[in-house]
Short mmCIF file of C-alpha atoms in Angstrom, two decimals:
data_model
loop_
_atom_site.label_atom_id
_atom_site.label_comp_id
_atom_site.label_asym_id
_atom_site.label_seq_id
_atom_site.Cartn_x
_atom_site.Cartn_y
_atom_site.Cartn_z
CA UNK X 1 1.65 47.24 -10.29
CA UNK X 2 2.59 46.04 -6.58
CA UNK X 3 4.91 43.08 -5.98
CA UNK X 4 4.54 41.11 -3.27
CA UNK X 5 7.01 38.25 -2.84
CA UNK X 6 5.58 35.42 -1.01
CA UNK X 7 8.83 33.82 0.88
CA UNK X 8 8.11 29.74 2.27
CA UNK X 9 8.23 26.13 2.69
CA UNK X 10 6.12 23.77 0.95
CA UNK X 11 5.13 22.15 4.32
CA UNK X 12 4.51 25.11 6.21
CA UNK X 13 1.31 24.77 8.29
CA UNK X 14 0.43 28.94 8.23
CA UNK X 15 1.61 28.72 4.54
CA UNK X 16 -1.07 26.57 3.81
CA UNK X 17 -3.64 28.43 6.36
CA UNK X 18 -3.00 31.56 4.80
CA UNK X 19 -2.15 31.21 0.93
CA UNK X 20 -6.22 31.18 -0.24
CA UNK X 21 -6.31 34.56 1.24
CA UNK X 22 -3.07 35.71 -0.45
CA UNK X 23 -4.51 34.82 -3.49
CA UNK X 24 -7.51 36.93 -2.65
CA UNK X 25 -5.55 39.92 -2.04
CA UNK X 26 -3.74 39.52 -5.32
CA UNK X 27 -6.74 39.58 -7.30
CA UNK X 28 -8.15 42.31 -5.20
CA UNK X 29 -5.61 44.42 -5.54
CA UNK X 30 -4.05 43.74 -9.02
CA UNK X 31 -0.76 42.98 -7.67
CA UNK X 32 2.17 40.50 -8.76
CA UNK X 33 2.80 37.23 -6.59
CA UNK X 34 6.27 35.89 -7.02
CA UNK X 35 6.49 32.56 -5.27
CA UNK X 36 10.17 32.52 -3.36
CA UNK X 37 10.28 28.82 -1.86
CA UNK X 38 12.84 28.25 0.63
CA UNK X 39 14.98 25.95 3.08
CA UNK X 40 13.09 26.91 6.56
CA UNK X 41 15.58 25.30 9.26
CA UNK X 42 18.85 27.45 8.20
CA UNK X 43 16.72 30.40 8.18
CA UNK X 44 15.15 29.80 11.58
CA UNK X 45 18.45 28.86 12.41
CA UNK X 46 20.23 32.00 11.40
CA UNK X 47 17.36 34.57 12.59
CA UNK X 48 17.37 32.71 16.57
CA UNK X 49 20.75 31.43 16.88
CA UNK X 50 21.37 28.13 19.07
CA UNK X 51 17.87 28.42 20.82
CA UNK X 52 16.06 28.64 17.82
CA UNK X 53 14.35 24.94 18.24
CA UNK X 54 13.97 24.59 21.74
CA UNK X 55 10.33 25.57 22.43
CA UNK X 56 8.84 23.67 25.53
CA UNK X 57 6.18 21.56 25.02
CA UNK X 58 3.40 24.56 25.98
CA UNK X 59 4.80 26.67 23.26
CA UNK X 60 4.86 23.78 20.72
CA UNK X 61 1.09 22.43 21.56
CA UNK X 62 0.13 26.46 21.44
CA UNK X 63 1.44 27.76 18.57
CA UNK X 64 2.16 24.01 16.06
CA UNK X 65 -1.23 22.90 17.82
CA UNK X 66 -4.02 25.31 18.67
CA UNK X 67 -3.48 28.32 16.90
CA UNK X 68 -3.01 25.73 14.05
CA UNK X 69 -6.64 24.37 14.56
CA UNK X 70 -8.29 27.60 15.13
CA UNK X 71 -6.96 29.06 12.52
CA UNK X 72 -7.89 26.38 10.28
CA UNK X 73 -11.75 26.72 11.38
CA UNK X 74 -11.30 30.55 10.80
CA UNK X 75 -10.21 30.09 7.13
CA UNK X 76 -12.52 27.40 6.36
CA UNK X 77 -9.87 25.04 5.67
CA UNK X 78 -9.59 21.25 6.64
CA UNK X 79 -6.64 20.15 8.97
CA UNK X 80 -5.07 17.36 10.16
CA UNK X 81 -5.23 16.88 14.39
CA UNK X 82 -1.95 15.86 14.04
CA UNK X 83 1.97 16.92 12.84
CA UNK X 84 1.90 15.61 9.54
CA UNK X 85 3.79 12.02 9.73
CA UNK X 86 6.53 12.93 7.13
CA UNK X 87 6.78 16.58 8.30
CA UNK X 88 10.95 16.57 8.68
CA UNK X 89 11.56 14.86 5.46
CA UNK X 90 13.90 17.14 2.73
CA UNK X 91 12.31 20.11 1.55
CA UNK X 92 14.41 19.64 -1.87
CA UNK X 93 11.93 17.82 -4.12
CA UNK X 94 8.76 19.73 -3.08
CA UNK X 95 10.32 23.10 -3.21
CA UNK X 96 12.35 22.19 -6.47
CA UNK X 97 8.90 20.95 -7.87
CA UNK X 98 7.21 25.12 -7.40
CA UNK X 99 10.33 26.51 -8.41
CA UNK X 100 10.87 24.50 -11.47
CA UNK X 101 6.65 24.80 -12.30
CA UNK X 102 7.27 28.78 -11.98
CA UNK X 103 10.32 28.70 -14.04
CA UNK X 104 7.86 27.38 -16.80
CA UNK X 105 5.34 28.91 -16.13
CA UNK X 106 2.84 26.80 -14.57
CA UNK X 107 0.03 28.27 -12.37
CA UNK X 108 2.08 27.67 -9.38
CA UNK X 109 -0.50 29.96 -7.44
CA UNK X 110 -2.50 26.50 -7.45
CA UNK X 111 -0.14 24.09 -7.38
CA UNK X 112 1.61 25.33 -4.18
CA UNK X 113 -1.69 25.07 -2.44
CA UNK X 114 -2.20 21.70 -3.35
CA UNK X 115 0.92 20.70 -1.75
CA UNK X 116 0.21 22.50 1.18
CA UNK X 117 -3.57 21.08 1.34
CA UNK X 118 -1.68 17.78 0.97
CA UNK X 119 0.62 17.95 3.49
CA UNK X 120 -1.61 19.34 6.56
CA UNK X 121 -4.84 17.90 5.50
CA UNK X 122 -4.19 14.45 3.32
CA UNK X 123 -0.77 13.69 5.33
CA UNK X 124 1.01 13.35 2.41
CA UNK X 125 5.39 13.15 2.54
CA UNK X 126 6.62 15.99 -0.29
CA UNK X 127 9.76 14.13 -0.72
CA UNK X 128 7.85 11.02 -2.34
CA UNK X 129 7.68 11.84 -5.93
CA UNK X 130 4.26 9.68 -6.00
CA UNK X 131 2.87 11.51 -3.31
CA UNK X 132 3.12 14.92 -5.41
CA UNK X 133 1.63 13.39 -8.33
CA UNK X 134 -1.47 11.89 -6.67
CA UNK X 135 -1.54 15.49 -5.05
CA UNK X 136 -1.52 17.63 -8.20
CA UNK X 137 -3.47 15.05 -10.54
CA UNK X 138 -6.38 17.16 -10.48
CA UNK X 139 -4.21 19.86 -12.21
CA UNK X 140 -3.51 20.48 -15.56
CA UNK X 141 0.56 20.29 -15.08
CA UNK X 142 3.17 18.20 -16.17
CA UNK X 143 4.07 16.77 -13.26
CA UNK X 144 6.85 14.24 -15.01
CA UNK X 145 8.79 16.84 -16.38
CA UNK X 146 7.98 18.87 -13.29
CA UNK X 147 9.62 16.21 -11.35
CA UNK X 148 12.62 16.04 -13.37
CA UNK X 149 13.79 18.90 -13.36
CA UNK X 150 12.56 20.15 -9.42
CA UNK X 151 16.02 18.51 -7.93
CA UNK X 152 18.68 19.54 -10.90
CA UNK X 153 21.33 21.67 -10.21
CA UNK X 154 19.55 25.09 -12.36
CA UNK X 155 16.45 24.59 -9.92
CA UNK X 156 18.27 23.65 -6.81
CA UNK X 157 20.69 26.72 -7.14
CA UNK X 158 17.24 29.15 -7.15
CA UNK X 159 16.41 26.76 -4.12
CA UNK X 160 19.79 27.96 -2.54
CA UNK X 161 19.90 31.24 -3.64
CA UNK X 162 16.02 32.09 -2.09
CA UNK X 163 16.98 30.38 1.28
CA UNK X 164 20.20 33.01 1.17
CA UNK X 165 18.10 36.23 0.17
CA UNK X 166 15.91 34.90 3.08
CA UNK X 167 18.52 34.83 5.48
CA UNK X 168 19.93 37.96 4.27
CA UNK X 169 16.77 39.98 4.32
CA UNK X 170 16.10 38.83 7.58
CA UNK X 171 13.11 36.38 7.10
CA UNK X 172 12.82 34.14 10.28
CA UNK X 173 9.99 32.46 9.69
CA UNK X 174 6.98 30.80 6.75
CA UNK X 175 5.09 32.11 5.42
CA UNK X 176 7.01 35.49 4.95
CA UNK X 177 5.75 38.31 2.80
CA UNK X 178 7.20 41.19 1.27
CA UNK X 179 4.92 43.64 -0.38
CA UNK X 180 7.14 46.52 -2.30
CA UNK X 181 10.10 45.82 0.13
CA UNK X 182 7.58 45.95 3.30
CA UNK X 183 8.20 42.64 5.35
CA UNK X 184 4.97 40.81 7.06
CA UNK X 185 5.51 37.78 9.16
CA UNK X 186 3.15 35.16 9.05
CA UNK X 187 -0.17 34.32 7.65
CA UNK X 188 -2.31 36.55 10.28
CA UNK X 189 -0.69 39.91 9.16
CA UNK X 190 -2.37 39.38 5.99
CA UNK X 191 -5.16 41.88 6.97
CA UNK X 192 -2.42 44.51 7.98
CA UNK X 193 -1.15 43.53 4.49
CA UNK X 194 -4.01 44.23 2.87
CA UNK X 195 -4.49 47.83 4.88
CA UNK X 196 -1.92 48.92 3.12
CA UNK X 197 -2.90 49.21 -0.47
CA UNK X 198 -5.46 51.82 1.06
CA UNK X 199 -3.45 53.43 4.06
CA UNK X 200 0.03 53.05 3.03
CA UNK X 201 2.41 53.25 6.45
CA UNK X 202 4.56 55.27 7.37
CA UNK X 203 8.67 54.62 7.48
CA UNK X 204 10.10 52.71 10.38
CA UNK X 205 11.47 54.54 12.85
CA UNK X 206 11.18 52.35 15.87
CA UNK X 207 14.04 51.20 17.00
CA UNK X 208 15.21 48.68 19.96
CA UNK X 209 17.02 49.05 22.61
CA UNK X 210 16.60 53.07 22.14
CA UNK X 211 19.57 54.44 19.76
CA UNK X 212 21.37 56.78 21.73
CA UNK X 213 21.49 60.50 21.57
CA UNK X 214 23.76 62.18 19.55
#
């Protein structure tokens, strides 16, 4: 059976755009998803250094606006026309909350989705405890205990230690996924993703700038 490991935030806008068709793939293909939630800004800041957050407003309508919207329409997915109103709040509870509900068990495959439908279509701030219940009351989770245990020091050292293996593995982005080892950035290499259960690629051997002769 194929792994993929499915690296992000739970307010990640191409997260949320592409985790139905994750799903879809996983079934498809048989494989295991393992749900790695992380902290986003050290990773973006460690992959792109001191520029990493200084996009001009073009960039920032483009790719956090547009691509956003079409995307949306493409996947048959609702979407705010808006950045969420809570989007820079702490990642701690709502990340600690998919962590802890894998940890147990819990079909996080479902949960995570309705945090990320929350957040980009129903506006709602993942570090408000209430806010993640009224999201996930439609599922058949224990969102108390859930709650509990998503910001103690067991849960929030898997937080930590998936934000470092991020980092380390050179993730610079969410969503991130790695299928056997393979990494594929963002939600729209999901097709090339797919390909290769069928046409497996070959190894990398591009490399840049050119290595020089020996």
């Amino acid at each position: 059976m194929s792994t993929i490991e499915y690296f992000y935030s739970a307010h990640s806008a191409y997260a949320y755009l592409g985790h139905q068709r994750l799903l879809e793939i996983c079934k498809a293909r048989g494989c295991k998803l393992v749900h790695r939630p992380f902290d986003l800004y050290p990773v973006i800041d460690a992959a792109r250094g001191a520029q990493s957050r200084s996009f001009s407003a073009h960039y920032i309508d483009y790719f956090f606006g547009r691509e956003i919207t079409r995307w949306a329409q493409y996947r048959e997915l609702e979407v705010l026309n808006h950045r969420p109103t809570h989007h820079d709040h702490s990642l701690k509870l709502s990340n600690g909350f998919l962590i802890a509900a894998a940890e147990d068990g819990v079909d996080v495959d479902a949960l995570s989705f309705a945090l990320l439908q929350g957040h980009w279509r129903d506006d709602i701030d993942l570090a408000d405890p209430d806010h993640l219940r009224r999201a996930t009351v439609h599922l058949a989770v224990d969102s108390e205990r859930l709650l509990q245990r998503a910001e103690s020091a067991e849960v929030q050292a898997i937080h930590d230690q998936n934000t470092q293996e991020a980092i380390a593995r050179g993730v610079f982005g969410s969503p991130t996924y790695f299928l056997d080892g393979d990494m594929y950035y963002g939600q729209d290499h999901l097709e090339l993703l797919d390909h290769a259960f069928d046409h497996p690629y070959g190894a990398h051997s591009f490399y840049n700038p050119p290595r020089p002769s020996t």
